[in-house]
Amino acid sequence: MTDAHVSLQDFRRRLRRHLPGGPDGGGAPWLDGLVMEHLPSGNVLRITFPHIYFARWFTPHETDFSAAVNAAWPDDVAPRLEYVLHGQPLPWRPAPQAAPFRIPDILFLHAGGSGDDAPLPSGARNAFPLALARAVVLREPGHSPFLLHGEKGTGKSHLLHHMAAALARQGLRVILAPAARFFRHCPPGEQTALLFWQQADALFLDDIQALDGQPRAQRLLAALLAHRPDAAPAVLALEGGPHVLGTWEPGPAASVRRLLSAELTPPDMEARMRYLQQCCRENALDLPREHLRLMARRAAHFRGLRSLLLRVKAAWGEGAAARPSLDDLERLARTGPVQACHAGHEQILAEAARCCDAAPADITGTGRHARLVMARQAAMYVCRRHLGLSYPELGRAFGGRDHSTVIHAVKKIGKMLESNKDVQRLVARLEKCAHQEQPDSPSGDGLFRT
């Protein structure tokens, strides 16, 4: 040793007294297998392991060993510890053993939990995603994993809840969470993906667009998809379309794009009515059907409906002298951030785009081609006349235009209808589309009660 000239054999006896268990408690059975050598130059105590398995056995005790060396060393300055694996010329320090990854309980959806009673976004346009969802619940092969995408408020989260709750009732261990929260609890790495599928039977991730700018989470998502057992259901929900993955890393983006894809469109009139009826029951609101129908005409998405209903509850909640009139509701719907004007305005936009062989975005855009301008103004006229939208509402719906632009368009089309047969045919075609508000498919709420 240094100035104290204590032998390593004496130091080993002193060391054992400072280890957990002490000399009489049978502690530190691994100590005798350690080869220790003191190097006075640099005051280094070199610890050599006979083989890799012994090093792994020693690893959990490294902290106790270091503290015991500091206490048992006879000099004032304890040596620096250096770990060497036998047969390797370079110093080797045992890596700390991390605890095995375990999925937090908060990410699991338990059978009988809330969130699966919201109405489904039914309609003929949503027949394909609903069929895929039913196949996932029935665990039919070849339908999972799939990517569910669509604009905000179309019911993607509701559909995920329906599928997850139905599988949880079957006794499966189901993960249901927003992607951002899920990856906060899951350390990145391929080992996490392997351990994940040992603990979970199904995975439902919402809002995966939140992973933009998080390459480590994106890679873990790709690993989860790669290691997924064939029988394990998995559904990812994405706001927007697959094009939003353009800023992701190429590998993870390709993994998601390869999935079977289904777009969810805004709920039809029947689904919006059923959603309002359920919300009224939950909030103890007694509103006539004609009131609900007006609200359903004013908001195309579930979020817009809930926003409007909450403002109705705030204005005419408990203790209100009377129910709101239709005029009251109309005024309330025209103020505040209702998410969308009316589901019919989207259908009219789509029909106007078909009439001039363009896309709906071209109708609401800044294009000045004569056909686009005529289709845009005719769509404004029909929305104003048949949907009762205000000029500011129409301006917001048609690309954020000023209300004076809408007023000019409506007046212009009204005059041209008197003599222009092309405009008459165009407006008649759009009016026919505006009247198609009847439900186009049966309810889908019993879809997963198998």
Short mmCIF file of C-alpha atoms in Angstrom, two decimals:
data_model
loop_
_atom_site.label_atom_id
_atom_site.label_comp_id
_atom_site.label_asym_id
_atom_site.label_seq_id
_atom_site.Cartn_x
_atom_site.Cartn_y
_atom_site.Cartn_z
CA MET A 1 0.00 0.00 0.00
CA THR A 2 1.20 3.58 0.16
CA ASP A 3 2.78 5.08 3.29
CA ALA A 4 0.79 2.78 5.59
CA HIS A 5 2.39 -0.33 4.01
CA VAL A 6 -0.74 -2.39 4.63
CA SER A 7 -0.90 -5.58 2.59
CA LEU A 8 -3.76 -6.23 0.23
CA GLN A 9 -4.69 -9.24 2.31
CA ASP A 10 -5.14 -7.05 5.40
CA PHE A 11 -7.04 -4.48 3.30
CA ARG A 12 -9.40 -7.20 2.06
CA ARG A 13 -10.25 -8.14 5.66
CA ARG A 14 -10.82 -4.50 6.57
CA LEU A 15 -12.92 -4.08 3.41
CA ARG A 16 -15.23 -6.96 4.27
CA ARG A 17 -16.10 -5.35 7.61
CA HIS A 18 -17.44 -2.28 5.76
CA LEU A 19 -19.55 -4.19 3.21
CA PRO A 20 -23.26 -4.94 3.82
CA GLY A 21 -23.63 -8.14 5.86
CA GLY A 22 -20.23 -7.80 7.51
CA PRO A 23 -17.78 -10.66 8.14
CA ASP A 24 -20.28 -12.63 10.20
CA GLY A 25 -23.32 -12.08 8.03
CA GLY A 26 -22.00 -13.95 5.01
CA GLY A 27 -22.20 -10.79 2.86
CA ALA A 28 -20.26 -10.07 -0.33
CA PRO A 29 -19.63 -13.62 -1.55
CA TRP A 30 -18.26 -12.08 -4.75
CA LEU A 31 -15.38 -10.33 -2.94
CA ASP A 32 -13.06 -13.34 -2.87
CA GLY A 33 -13.18 -13.61 -6.66
CA LEU A 34 -11.93 -10.08 -7.23
CA VAL A 35 -8.26 -9.69 -8.16
CA MET A 36 -7.05 -6.40 -6.67
CA GLU A 37 -3.77 -4.64 -7.47
CA HIS A 38 -2.63 -1.29 -6.14
CA LEU A 39 -0.68 0.94 -8.54
CA PRO A 40 1.17 3.60 -6.48
CA SER A 41 1.72 5.70 -9.59
CA GLY A 42 -1.53 7.57 -9.82
CA ASN A 43 -2.92 5.88 -6.66
CA VAL A 44 -5.10 3.46 -8.58
CA LEU A 45 -6.72 0.32 -7.24
CA ARG A 46 -7.20 -1.99 -10.23
CA ILE A 47 -9.99 -4.55 -10.01
CA THR A 48 -9.74 -7.42 -12.49
CA PHE A 49 -12.71 -9.70 -13.20
CA PRO A 50 -12.04 -13.35 -14.10
CA HIS A 51 -14.84 -13.38 -16.73
CA ILE A 52 -17.76 -11.34 -18.03
CA TYR A 53 -20.37 -13.19 -15.99
CA PHE A 54 -18.55 -12.38 -12.76
CA ALA A 55 -18.51 -8.71 -13.79
CA ARG A 56 -22.28 -8.79 -14.28
CA TRP A 57 -22.65 -10.43 -10.84
CA PHE A 58 -20.57 -7.65 -9.31
CA THR A 59 -22.35 -4.75 -11.06
CA PRO A 60 -25.29 -4.32 -8.61
CA HIS A 61 -22.78 -4.10 -5.70
CA GLU A 62 -20.46 -1.52 -7.24
CA THR A 63 -21.83 1.38 -5.15
CA ASP A 64 -21.43 -0.53 -1.85
CA PHE A 65 -17.94 -1.64 -2.87
CA SER A 66 -16.81 1.90 -3.68
CA ALA A 67 -18.10 3.21 -0.34
CA ALA A 68 -16.38 0.38 1.52
CA VAL A 69 -13.04 1.11 -0.21
CA ASN A 70 -13.24 4.77 0.86
CA ALA A 71 -13.93 3.70 4.46
CA ALA A 72 -11.37 0.88 4.68
CA TRP A 73 -8.43 2.49 2.88
CA PRO A 74 -5.71 3.31 5.44
CA ASP A 75 -4.55 6.55 3.80
CA ASP A 76 -6.34 9.85 3.81
CA VAL A 77 -6.69 9.81 0.01
CA ALA A 78 -8.60 6.80 -1.23
CA PRO A 79 -7.45 5.35 -4.54
CA ARG A 80 -9.22 5.76 -7.86
CA LEU A 81 -10.96 2.54 -8.86
CA GLU A 82 -10.22 1.02 -12.23
CA TYR A 83 -12.13 -2.01 -13.52
CA VAL A 84 -10.51 -4.40 -15.99
CA LEU A 85 -12.00 -7.42 -17.67
CA HIS A 86 -9.52 -10.32 -17.82
CA GLY A 87 -8.00 -10.64 -21.29
CA GLN A 88 -8.83 -7.06 -22.31
CA PRO A 89 -5.94 -4.60 -22.26
CA LEU A 90 -8.13 -1.51 -21.80
CA PRO A 91 -9.81 -0.63 -18.53
CA TRP A 92 -13.39 -1.84 -18.44
CA ARG A 93 -16.09 -0.49 -16.17
CA PRO A 94 -19.26 -2.53 -15.64
CA ALA A 95 -22.28 -0.80 -17.11
CA PRO A 96 -25.05 -0.17 -14.58
CA GLN A 97 -27.97 -2.53 -15.04
CA ALA A 98 -31.19 -0.66 -15.84
CA ALA A 99 -34.46 -1.92 -14.47
CA PRO A 100 -36.51 -3.84 -17.05
CA PHE A 101 -38.98 -1.64 -18.92
CA ARG A 102 -42.53 -1.91 -17.62
CA ILE A 103 -45.56 -0.21 -19.15
CA PRO A 104 -47.13 2.23 -16.65
CA ASP A 105 -50.62 1.23 -15.58
CA ILE A 106 -52.03 4.62 -16.61
CA LEU A 107 -51.52 3.72 -20.28
CA PHE A 108 -53.78 0.65 -20.06
CA LEU A 109 -57.49 0.88 -20.78
CA HIS A 110 -59.38 -1.20 -18.26
CA ALA A 111 -62.61 -2.99 -19.15
CA GLY A 112 -65.66 -1.00 -18.14
CA GLY A 113 -63.83 2.33 -18.32
CA SER A 114 -65.43 5.45 -19.72
CA GLY A 115 -64.89 6.86 -23.17
CA ASP A 116 -66.49 4.18 -25.38
CA ASP A 117 -70.08 5.52 -25.37
CA ALA A 118 -69.59 8.48 -27.70
CA PRO A 119 -71.53 8.08 -30.98
CA LEU A 120 -69.62 6.89 -34.01
CA PRO A 121 -69.16 9.06 -37.10
CA SER A 122 -71.49 7.00 -39.29
CA GLY A 123 -72.35 7.64 -42.94
CA ALA A 124 -71.73 6.05 -46.29
CA ARG A 125 -68.49 8.03 -46.68
CA ASN A 126 -67.16 6.42 -43.47
CA ALA A 127 -68.19 2.88 -44.33
CA PHE A 128 -64.61 1.78 -45.05
CA PRO A 129 -62.97 2.96 -41.77
CA LEU A 130 -65.93 1.57 -39.80
CA ALA A 131 -65.55 -1.80 -41.57
CA LEU A 132 -61.83 -1.82 -40.76
CA ALA A 133 -62.58 -0.95 -37.13
CA ARG A 134 -65.06 -3.81 -36.86
CA ALA A 135 -62.53 -6.23 -38.37
CA VAL A 136 -59.94 -5.12 -35.81
CA VAL A 137 -62.38 -5.71 -32.95
CA LEU A 138 -63.25 -9.15 -34.30
CA ARG A 139 -59.49 -9.76 -34.66
CA GLU A 140 -59.79 -10.77 -38.27
CA PRO A 141 -56.37 -11.27 -39.91
CA GLY A 142 -55.07 -8.81 -42.48
CA HIS A 143 -56.79 -5.66 -41.15
CA SER A 144 -54.24 -4.51 -38.58
CA PRO A 145 -52.28 -2.38 -38.18
CA PHE A 146 -53.98 0.47 -40.03
CA LEU A 147 -53.70 4.25 -40.13
CA LEU A 148 -56.84 6.27 -39.37
CA HIS A 149 -56.54 9.84 -40.60
CA GLY A 150 -58.78 12.86 -41.12
CA GLU A 151 -59.22 16.48 -40.17
CA LYS A 152 -59.65 17.66 -36.59
CA GLY A 153 -62.96 16.87 -34.94
CA THR A 154 -64.12 14.06 -37.26
CA GLY A 155 -64.30 11.47 -34.46
CA LYS A 156 -60.97 9.65 -34.74
CA SER A 157 -60.51 9.60 -30.96
CA HIS A 158 -64.07 8.34 -30.48
CA LEU A 159 -63.48 5.48 -32.90
CA LEU A 160 -60.21 4.55 -31.16
CA HIS A 161 -62.07 4.45 -27.84
CA HIS A 162 -64.76 2.21 -29.28
CA MET A 163 -62.23 -0.28 -30.62
CA ALA A 164 -60.04 -0.24 -27.51
CA ALA A 165 -62.99 -0.64 -25.13
CA ALA A 166 -64.40 -3.55 -27.14
CA LEU A 167 -61.05 -5.38 -27.01
CA ALA A 168 -60.63 -4.61 -23.30
CA ARG A 169 -64.02 -6.25 -22.68
CA GLN A 170 -62.60 -9.36 -24.35
CA GLY A 171 -59.89 -9.50 -21.68
CA LEU A 172 -57.01 -8.13 -23.77
CA ARG A 173 -54.33 -5.88 -22.31
CA VAL A 174 -55.03 -2.73 -24.31
CA ILE A 175 -52.90 0.42 -24.53
CA LEU A 176 -54.84 3.58 -25.45
CA ALA A 177 -53.04 6.94 -25.24
CA PRO A 178 -52.09 10.07 -27.16
CA ALA A 179 -48.77 9.46 -28.86
CA ALA A 180 -46.98 12.28 -27.01
CA ARG A 181 -47.92 10.86 -23.59
CA PHE A 182 -47.18 7.28 -24.61
CA PHE A 183 -43.62 8.02 -25.71
CA ARG A 184 -42.91 10.06 -22.58
CA HIS A 185 -43.27 6.81 -20.65
CA CYS A 186 -41.43 4.53 -23.10
CA PRO A 187 -37.64 4.82 -23.32
CA PRO A 188 -36.40 4.64 -26.91
CA GLY A 189 -34.68 1.48 -28.07
CA GLU A 190 -35.41 -1.79 -29.80
CA GLN A 191 -35.36 -3.61 -26.46
CA THR A 192 -38.34 -1.50 -25.36
CA ALA A 193 -40.32 -2.67 -28.40
CA LEU A 194 -39.59 -6.32 -27.58
CA LEU A 195 -40.57 -5.92 -23.93
CA PHE A 196 -43.68 -3.90 -24.86
CA TRP A 197 -45.36 -6.75 -26.76
CA GLN A 198 -44.65 -9.09 -23.83
CA GLN A 199 -46.85 -6.87 -21.65
CA ALA A 200 -49.54 -5.59 -24.05
CA ASP A 201 -51.93 -7.27 -26.52
CA ALA A 202 -53.19 -4.23 -28.46
CA LEU A 203 -51.96 -0.69 -29.18
CA PHE A 204 -54.06 2.39 -30.06
CA LEU A 205 -52.12 5.64 -30.45
CA ASP A 206 -53.87 8.96 -31.09
CA ASP A 207 -52.41 12.13 -32.66
CA ILE A 208 -49.16 10.65 -33.94
CA GLN A 209 -48.52 13.94 -35.79
CA ALA A 210 -47.30 15.18 -32.38
CA LEU A 211 -44.12 13.13 -32.95
CA ASP A 212 -42.92 15.64 -35.55
CA GLY A 213 -39.42 16.73 -34.54
CA GLN A 214 -38.94 13.70 -32.23
CA PRO A 215 -36.77 11.26 -34.21
CA ARG A 216 -36.16 8.92 -31.27
CA ALA A 217 -39.90 8.49 -30.69
CA GLN A 218 -40.41 8.00 -34.43
CA ARG A 219 -37.81 5.22 -34.48
CA LEU A 220 -39.42 3.54 -31.47
CA LEU A 221 -42.80 3.65 -33.22
CA ALA A 222 -41.25 1.96 -36.26
CA ALA A 223 -39.72 -0.68 -33.96
CA LEU A 224 -43.09 -1.32 -32.29
CA LEU A 225 -44.65 -1.91 -35.70
CA ALA A 226 -41.77 -4.15 -36.80
CA HIS A 227 -41.91 -6.37 -33.69
CA ARG A 228 -45.72 -6.51 -33.47
CA PRO A 229 -47.05 -10.07 -33.21
CA ASP A 230 -49.33 -11.01 -36.10
CA ALA A 231 -52.39 -11.35 -33.85
CA ALA A 232 -51.88 -8.06 -31.96
CA PRO A 233 -54.31 -5.28 -33.07
CA ALA A 234 -52.73 -1.87 -33.64
CA VAL A 235 -54.30 1.37 -34.93
CA LEU A 236 -52.63 4.78 -35.32
CA ALA A 237 -54.65 8.00 -35.62
CA LEU A 238 -53.25 10.96 -37.55
CA GLU A 239 -54.70 14.47 -37.86
CA GLY A 240 -54.52 15.46 -41.49
CA GLY A 241 -53.26 13.08 -44.15
CA PRO A 242 -50.13 10.95 -44.67
CA HIS A 243 -48.49 13.98 -46.30
CA VAL A 244 -47.85 15.43 -42.82
CA LEU A 245 -45.22 12.70 -42.34
CA GLY A 246 -42.98 14.50 -44.86
CA THR A 247 -40.92 16.05 -42.05
CA TRP A 248 -40.33 12.70 -40.29
CA GLU A 249 -37.21 10.59 -40.63
CA PRO A 250 -37.45 8.56 -43.85
CA GLY A 251 -37.44 5.13 -42.18
CA PRO A 252 -40.25 5.70 -39.64
CA ALA A 253 -42.27 7.71 -42.19
CA ALA A 254 -42.09 4.80 -44.63
CA SER A 255 -43.16 2.35 -41.91
CA VAL A 256 -46.33 4.38 -41.24
CA ARG A 257 -47.09 5.05 -44.90
CA ARG A 258 -46.98 1.32 -45.65
CA LEU A 259 -49.91 0.71 -43.32
CA LEU A 260 -53.44 0.20 -44.58
CA SER A 261 -54.97 3.68 -44.61
CA ALA A 262 -58.55 4.89 -44.05
CA GLU A 263 -59.81 8.47 -43.99
CA LEU A 264 -62.53 9.52 -41.56
CA THR A 265 -64.79 12.27 -42.90
CA PRO A 266 -67.00 14.65 -40.85
CA PRO A 267 -70.05 13.00 -39.21
CA ASP A 268 -73.35 13.14 -41.06
CA MET A 269 -76.51 14.80 -39.77
CA GLU A 270 -77.76 11.71 -37.96
CA ALA A 271 -74.49 11.18 -36.08
CA ARG A 272 -74.40 14.85 -35.06
CA MET A 273 -77.99 14.64 -33.78
CA ARG A 274 -77.24 11.52 -31.73
CA TYR A 275 -74.11 13.15 -30.34
CA LEU A 276 -76.10 16.20 -29.22
CA GLN A 277 -78.79 14.03 -27.64
CA GLN A 278 -76.20 12.15 -25.64
CA CYS A 279 -74.46 15.35 -24.55
CA CYS A 280 -77.80 16.77 -23.44
CA ARG A 281 -78.39 13.72 -21.26
CA GLU A 282 -74.91 14.02 -19.74
CA ASN A 283 -75.38 17.74 -19.04
CA ALA A 284 -79.05 17.53 -17.91
CA LEU A 285 -80.22 19.80 -20.74
CA ASP A 286 -83.77 19.44 -22.05
CA LEU A 287 -83.78 20.89 -25.56
CA PRO A 288 -86.41 20.18 -28.23
CA ARG A 289 -85.42 18.32 -31.38
CA GLU A 290 -85.73 21.42 -33.56
CA HIS A 291 -83.19 23.17 -31.31
CA LEU A 292 -80.78 20.26 -31.64
CA ARG A 293 -81.28 20.18 -35.39
CA LEU A 294 -80.37 23.86 -35.68
CA MET A 295 -77.21 23.25 -33.64
CA ALA A 296 -76.36 20.22 -35.79
CA ARG A 297 -76.67 22.41 -38.89
CA ARG A 298 -74.32 24.97 -37.40
CA ALA A 299 -71.34 22.72 -36.55
CA ALA A 300 -69.96 19.97 -38.74
CA HIS A 301 -67.68 18.29 -36.20
CA PHE A 302 -68.04 16.82 -32.73
CA ARG A 303 -65.77 19.45 -31.17
CA GLY A 304 -67.77 22.27 -32.68
CA LEU A 305 -70.99 20.71 -31.40
CA ARG A 306 -69.62 20.36 -27.89
CA SER A 307 -68.37 23.95 -27.93
CA LEU A 308 -71.80 25.22 -28.95
CA LEU A 309 -73.58 23.03 -26.41
CA LEU A 310 -71.37 24.25 -23.58
CA ARG A 311 -72.20 27.85 -24.47
CA VAL A 312 -75.90 26.95 -24.48
CA LYS A 313 -75.51 25.36 -21.05
CA ALA A 314 -73.68 28.43 -19.73
CA ALA A 315 -76.44 30.73 -20.99
CA TRP A 316 -79.45 28.54 -20.07
CA GLY A 317 -78.29 26.21 -17.36
CA GLU A 318 -79.95 25.38 -14.07
CA GLY A 319 -82.22 28.12 -12.81
CA ALA A 320 -82.92 29.58 -16.25
CA ALA A 321 -86.37 31.09 -16.54
CA ALA A 322 -87.15 29.57 -19.92
CA ARG A 323 -85.68 27.54 -22.73
CA PRO A 324 -83.77 29.40 -25.42
CA SER A 325 -85.76 30.21 -28.52
CA LEU A 326 -84.58 29.30 -31.98
CA ASP A 327 -83.63 32.94 -32.51
CA ASP A 328 -81.60 32.84 -29.30
CA LEU A 329 -79.75 29.77 -30.50
CA GLU A 330 -79.18 31.35 -33.89
CA ARG A 331 -77.58 34.40 -32.31
CA LEU A 332 -75.46 32.23 -30.02
CA ALA A 333 -74.29 30.07 -32.93
CA ARG A 334 -73.15 33.16 -34.84
CA THR A 335 -70.88 34.29 -32.00
CA GLY A 336 -67.83 32.56 -30.63
CA PRO A 337 -65.53 30.03 -32.20
CA VAL A 338 -67.89 27.37 -33.52
CA GLN A 339 -65.56 25.01 -35.32
CA ALA A 340 -67.40 24.78 -38.64
CA CYS A 341 -70.35 26.52 -40.27
CA HIS A 342 -72.29 23.57 -41.51
CA ALA A 343 -71.52 20.12 -42.86
CA GLY A 344 -73.48 20.96 -46.02
CA HIS A 345 -71.12 23.77 -46.97
CA GLU A 346 -68.32 21.19 -47.43
CA GLN A 347 -70.54 19.13 -49.73
CA ILE A 348 -71.43 22.23 -51.73
CA LEU A 349 -67.75 23.14 -52.01
CA ALA A 350 -66.92 19.63 -53.24
CA GLU A 351 -69.73 19.76 -55.80
CA ALA A 352 -68.65 23.21 -57.00
CA ALA A 353 -65.13 21.86 -57.45
CA ARG A 354 -66.42 18.92 -59.50
CA CYS A 355 -68.38 21.29 -61.71
CA CYS A 356 -65.21 23.09 -62.81
CA ASP A 357 -62.87 20.07 -62.63
CA ALA A 358 -60.89 21.43 -59.69
CA ALA A 359 -60.17 20.63 -56.06
CA PRO A 360 -62.14 22.11 -53.12
CA ALA A 361 -58.95 23.90 -52.05
CA ASP A 362 -58.96 25.68 -55.40
CA ILE A 363 -62.49 26.96 -54.74
CA THR A 364 -61.48 28.45 -51.37
CA GLY A 365 -58.09 29.57 -52.69
CA THR A 366 -56.99 32.68 -54.52
CA GLY A 367 -57.28 31.43 -58.10
CA ARG A 368 -58.83 33.95 -60.51
CA HIS A 369 -59.69 31.72 -63.44
CA ALA A 370 -63.19 32.50 -64.71
CA ARG A 371 -64.51 29.01 -64.02
CA LEU A 372 -63.13 29.00 -60.47
CA VAL A 373 -64.56 32.45 -59.72
CA MET A 374 -67.99 31.48 -61.03
CA ALA A 375 -68.06 28.22 -59.05
CA ARG A 376 -66.87 30.02 -55.90
CA GLN A 377 -69.51 32.74 -56.14
CA ALA A 378 -72.27 30.25 -56.92
CA ALA A 379 -71.27 28.16 -53.88
CA MET A 380 -71.39 31.29 -51.69
CA TYR A 381 -74.84 32.12 -53.05
CA VAL A 382 -76.24 28.63 -52.34
CA CYS A 383 -74.71 28.48 -48.84
CA ARG A 384 -76.20 31.88 -48.04
CA ARG A 385 -79.65 31.07 -49.40
CA HIS A 386 -80.13 27.48 -48.27
CA LEU A 387 -77.92 27.13 -45.18
CA GLY A 388 -78.61 30.54 -43.68
CA LEU A 389 -74.94 31.33 -43.07
CA SER A 390 -73.98 34.89 -42.27
CA TYR A 391 -71.65 36.85 -44.55
CA PRO A 392 -68.76 36.70 -42.00
CA GLU A 393 -69.29 32.94 -41.60
CA LEU A 394 -69.18 32.49 -45.35
CA GLY A 395 -66.03 34.59 -45.56
CA ARG A 396 -64.30 32.32 -43.01
CA ALA A 397 -65.54 29.16 -44.75
CA PHE A 398 -64.29 30.34 -48.16
CA GLY A 399 -60.65 30.93 -47.35
CA GLY A 400 -60.92 33.80 -44.85
CA ARG A 401 -62.41 36.36 -47.24
CA ASP A 402 -63.90 39.65 -46.17
CA HIS A 403 -67.68 39.73 -45.78
CA SER A 404 -67.94 42.46 -48.42
CA THR A 405 -66.51 40.00 -50.98
CA VAL A 406 -69.25 37.54 -50.09
CA ILE A 407 -71.96 40.20 -50.38
CA HIS A 408 -70.71 41.13 -53.87
CA ALA A 409 -70.69 37.44 -54.94
CA VAL A 410 -74.23 36.75 -53.68
CA LYS A 411 -75.64 39.85 -55.39
CA LYS A 412 -73.84 39.08 -58.64
CA ILE A 413 -75.14 35.49 -58.83
CA GLY A 414 -78.64 36.67 -57.95
CA LYS A 415 -78.67 39.01 -60.96
CA MET A 416 -77.11 36.46 -63.34
CA LEU A 417 -79.77 33.89 -62.44
CA GLU A 418 -82.35 36.02 -64.22
CA SER A 419 -80.90 35.37 -67.70
CA ASN A 420 -77.77 33.19 -67.66
CA LYS A 421 -78.70 29.53 -68.22
CA ASP A 422 -75.22 28.25 -67.36
CA VAL A 423 -75.44 29.91 -63.96
CA GLN A 424 -78.96 28.55 -63.53
CA ARG A 425 -77.76 24.98 -64.17
CA LEU A 426 -74.77 25.42 -61.85
CA VAL A 427 -76.87 26.82 -58.99
CA ALA A 428 -79.52 24.11 -59.46
CA ARG A 429 -76.85 21.44 -59.17
CA LEU A 430 -75.44 22.98 -56.00
CA GLU A 431 -78.91 23.43 -54.51
CA LYS A 432 -79.64 19.77 -55.04
CA CYS A 433 -76.47 18.97 -53.07
CA ALA A 434 -77.51 21.37 -50.28
CA HIS A 435 -80.78 19.49 -49.74
CA GLN A 436 -79.08 16.11 -49.25
CA GLU A 437 -79.00 16.19 -45.47
CA GLN A 438 -80.85 12.98 -44.72
CA PRO A 439 -78.78 10.24 -43.07
CA ASP A 440 -77.14 8.05 -45.66
CA SER A 441 -76.46 4.97 -43.56
CA PRO A 442 -77.73 3.29 -40.40
CA SER A 443 -76.26 4.03 -37.02
CA GLY A 444 -72.89 2.49 -36.18
CA ASP A 445 -73.14 2.66 -32.38
CA GLY A 446 -73.84 -1.08 -32.02
CA LEU A 447 -70.97 -1.96 -34.28
CA PHE A 448 -68.63 -3.26 -31.59
CA ARG A 449 -71.09 -4.78 -29.13
CA THR A 450 -70.12 -8.29 -30.21
#
